[in-house]
Every structure is written in C-alpha cells, then in structure tokens.
Amino acid sequence: MSRRVKRPLRPAGDRPKGARPYRGSQAERPPAHRPGGKPPARFAASAPRAPKPAPFIPEPGKIIPEPPPLPTKVQTVVVTADENNMRVDRFLEARFPGLSFSHIQRIVRKGELRVNGKRADSKDRIEEGQSIRIPPLKLDAAKVVGSLSEAATKTLQALKDMILFEDADVMVLNKPAGLAVQGGSGITRNVDDMLEVMRDAKGQKPRLVHRLDKETAGCLLIAKTRFAATALTGSFRHRSARKVYWALVAGVPKPKQGRISTYLAKEESEDDTIMVIAKHGDEGASHAVTYYAVVETSAQKLAWVSLKPVTGRTHQLRAHMAHIGHAIIGDPKYFNKENWELPGGLQKRLHLLARRIVIPHPRGGTIDVSAPLPPHMLQSWNLLGLEADRFDPIENAPEE
C-alpha cells in the first residue's frame, strides 16, 4: 500500500448552482484524455495491491480457557492500549470472561476494585497505563463454544466472501447493495448483527467504524480491536480518511469538475426521512462539502461521476447530486426528474458505489482498498459501453 501524491485539478468553466470549480494552475493540469485513447501514463497504473490476506476463521468447538491462575489474592494489572477508554465493568468482562455480572457489580460497589488507588464506578472509563487493583475473584465455569449452527455458518461464510482486506486489527468488507449496515425498523438482516459470529475468545466483536446506506455497495471499514476502533474513528473525525465513490447520474454536470457546498438538514414525514438543502443557522443544519468529476458520458443523457465527500453527512452525495440537477440513477428518495425514462436494460436500483477508502493504519502505514462494481452497476457499465478500468480524475481532489 502506498500514498498517492495529491495534485490540484484543473479549473472549470461555468458552474451550477451551489458548485464552484476546483482551483489549480494551467501548468498543473493533467494531460487531456480523449475518448478511445489511452489514459496518461501517470494515471494509467496504480501501485499493485497486496495479496488478499487469509480471512478470519473461527475454531469450532474450541473451549475458552479460564484466565491464568485465578486471582485468589489481590493483584494489580496495568491497562493496555487496547483497553484504553473501556468501561470498568467491560474491562473485567474482557479480562475474565467467566466472571458473572453480579460479581462484577458487587466488587465495584464494595470498593474492592481500585483505579490508581481510588474507588471506581462500574461505568467509569479507564486509561492506558493506569493501575487496576483487582481483589480475589470467583469465576463461573469455563464457557464452551460449540459448533456453529447452520445459520451461523452461512453468515460466517457470507462475511468471508465480502472481505477485501484483513489483518489482526482491521477488515474492509465489500458490502453488497441491499444489505443494511445496522438494524432498524423493518430490517431483519444487517452487518452489525452478522459480526456476532466473529466474536473472539475474549468475547470481543468486530466494530463498525463508519456507515453506508443500505442500497450503497462497496468499502465498509471494520475494526477488529478496541485499539483499532479508537484510532480509525479518530481518523474519520479529523478527516484523515479519504473516500471515493462512483455513481451514474442523469444528465452531464457542467462544469465537469466542481465543488458542492451546502447545509443539509433532516426533514421527517410520516412516510419517509430525507435530507434537504438548508441555510446556515437553521435547526439541525450541518455543512456538507462534496467534490465531483465526470469520468465518462453516455449520449449526454447519463454520466459516470466520481465523488469525494469531505464531510460525512447522511445521504450527502445523493442529496448533493439531486441539488445540482443530476440525481443518481435508481435513487428512490432523491430522483425527482419528471418524465425521465430509464434507458433500456438498466436496473432501477441505486447506482452508487463506495469505490475506495484510504486511511492511516492504526499501527502505521496506510490502508488503501478498492471495491469492484456491484452486479447491477457492472451490467449498466457494460450496456452503456463505459470503461470501468479508466483512470479516476477525482483521486487528486483537494482535501478541503
């Protein structure tokens, strides 16, 4: 995995409402790419991706051993990096899987457990390097994880089939369109629940780091440890993560490269919830910024666009493209063009892919993973004659 050098993109001409062109000098503009020709050499090839690591495989029937010699007398332990910001009760559960909830509450309530010499509440958060005084404990019998049920085995296989990248701390899944990331009203299957089958011997379950809409396919980042979850969440918060999306939209945006900057607010009705363009200062309004670039067009009726969200608001890309008059094909919430017919052969499904994610790895280096087009989008690309292996002009978009 390697870091890419960011170069400003070329300026554009007239701009649509709410959009302004990229800034960059004429001398810095990349060479033009003409239809049918080969892309410029510097864009044509990217660094080869590392081979896909072996995915997580549980050990059916494994007995989770009791922790080494049970603390039959007082002991002091030091909080590790992976336990940083963990609640006191969760810390005890993780260290001693057989410890009952009532026993945890009892030793905490009696003040037998101390953090840096002071009494602690079960909901208090601990910090790396702190000393924890643990009294003698009485553990329940060791837990036995039997063979996975048929349903759990299928769930595990489904997750394994989605893995684009995995190591000891991180997984990147290729989430299929139609699969929800989290539970909610009317949702019976979601990634968060599926991850239950990947709990480790300490009972830790892989954690979601960010979200994708149910109908959006592509890269979904998962933390396998608390340490990784904290680091990756911080990268999103400080905008160190770069995300690139691909979409098929109605019409051809002008200019072909631009910046969309608006405020978005949630509008709820009895039947639906959508994000609407708002004004600064409106209740619940949040600033949202998206860069876009047209990659290829089809008969001036459709355009393949590359999108780079700087902020991460709900439905941001969908609302922004609709705002400039180029809604994403198959979007049930934001496609509002009247008398517009879907070209023959294209499925009426959301044509939006979380194509690529680039983020600092919690232990150094960079995670850089790309997802392929999902089946319904690949079908559309083939029908329209779009070249999915073309270079992506949005890669060098500014960070702000």
mmCIF file with all atom_site columns, C-alpha atoms in Angstrom, residues 65-75 95-99 134-141:
data_model
loop_
_atom_site.group_PDB
_atom_site.id
_atom_site.type_symbol
_atom_site.label_atom_id
_atom_site.label_alt_id
_atom_site.label_comp_id
_atom_site.label_asym_id
_atom_site.label_entity_id
_atom_site.label_seq_id
_atom_site.pdbx_PDB_ins_code
_atom_site.Cartn_x
_atom_site.Cartn_y
_atom_site.Cartn_z
_atom_site.occupancy
_atom_site.B_iso_or_equiv
_atom_site.pdbx_formal_charge
_atom_site.auth_seq_id
_atom_site.auth_comp_id
_atom_site.auth_asym_id
_atom_site.auth_atom_id
_atom_site.pdbx_PDB_model_num
ATOM 1  C CA . PRO A 1 65  ? -9.889  -21.333 28.858 1.00 0.00 ? 65  PRO A CA 1
ATOM 2  C CA . GLU A 1 66  ? -10.128 -19.665 32.204 1.00 0.00 ? 66  GLU A CA 1
ATOM 3  C CA . PRO A 1 67  ? -7.617  -16.863 32.662 1.00 0.00 ? 67  PRO A CA 1
ATOM 4  C CA . PRO A 1 68  ? -4.255  -17.971 34.036 1.00 0.00 ? 68  PRO A CA 1
ATOM 5  C CA . PRO A 1 69  ? -4.171  -18.693 37.725 1.00 0.00 ? 69  PRO A CA 1
ATOM 6  C CA . LEU A 1 70  ? -7.310  -17.131 39.063 1.00 0.00 ? 70  LEU A CA 1
ATOM 7  C CA . PRO A 1 71  ? -6.612  -14.145 41.305 1.00 0.00 ? 71  PRO A CA 1
ATOM 8  C CA . THR A 1 72  ? -7.158  -15.914 44.630 1.00 0.00 ? 72  THR A CA 1
ATOM 9  C CA . LYS A 1 73  ? -5.353  -12.979 46.181 1.00 0.00 ? 73  LYS A CA 1
ATOM 10 C CA . VAL A 1 74  ? -5.127  -9.277  45.413 1.00 0.00 ? 74  VAL A CA 1
ATOM 11 C CA . GLN A 1 75  ? -3.316  -8.448  42.163 1.00 0.00 ? 75  GLN A CA 1
ATOM 12 C CA . ARG A 1 95  ? -10.061 -9.883  31.227 1.00 0.00 ? 95  ARG A CA 1
ATOM 13 C CA . PHE A 1 96  ? -12.114 -12.581 32.934 1.00 0.00 ? 96  PHE A CA 1
ATOM 14 C CA . PRO A 1 97  ? -14.760 -13.970 30.525 1.00 0.00 ? 97  PRO A CA 1
ATOM 15 C CA . GLY A 1 98  ? -16.214 -16.284 33.177 1.00 0.00 ? 98  GLY A CA 1
ATOM 16 C CA . LEU A 1 99  ? -16.866 -13.504 35.706 1.00 0.00 ? 99  LEU A CA 1
ATOM 17 C CA . ILE A 1 134 ? -8.240  -6.492  41.442 1.00 0.00 ? 134 ILE A CA 1
ATOM 18 C CA . PRO A 1 135 ? -9.467  -8.394  44.505 1.00 0.00 ? 135 PRO A CA 1
ATOM 19 C CA . PRO A 1 136 ? -9.752  -12.206 44.713 1.00 0.00 ? 136 PRO A CA 1
ATOM 20 C CA . LEU A 1 137 ? -12.332 -13.337 42.159 1.00 0.00 ? 137 LEU A CA 1
ATOM 21 C CA . LYS A 1 138 ? -14.710 -16.252 41.818 1.00 0.00 ? 138 LYS A CA 1
ATOM 22 C CA . LEU A 1 139 ? -15.248 -17.264 38.206 1.00 0.00 ? 139 LEU A CA 1
ATOM 23 C CA . ASP A 1 140 ? -18.059 -19.291 36.756 1.00 0.00 ? 140 ASP A CA 1
ATOM 24 C CA . ALA A 1 141 ? -17.226 -22.442 34.828 1.00 0.00 ? 141 ALA A CA 1
#
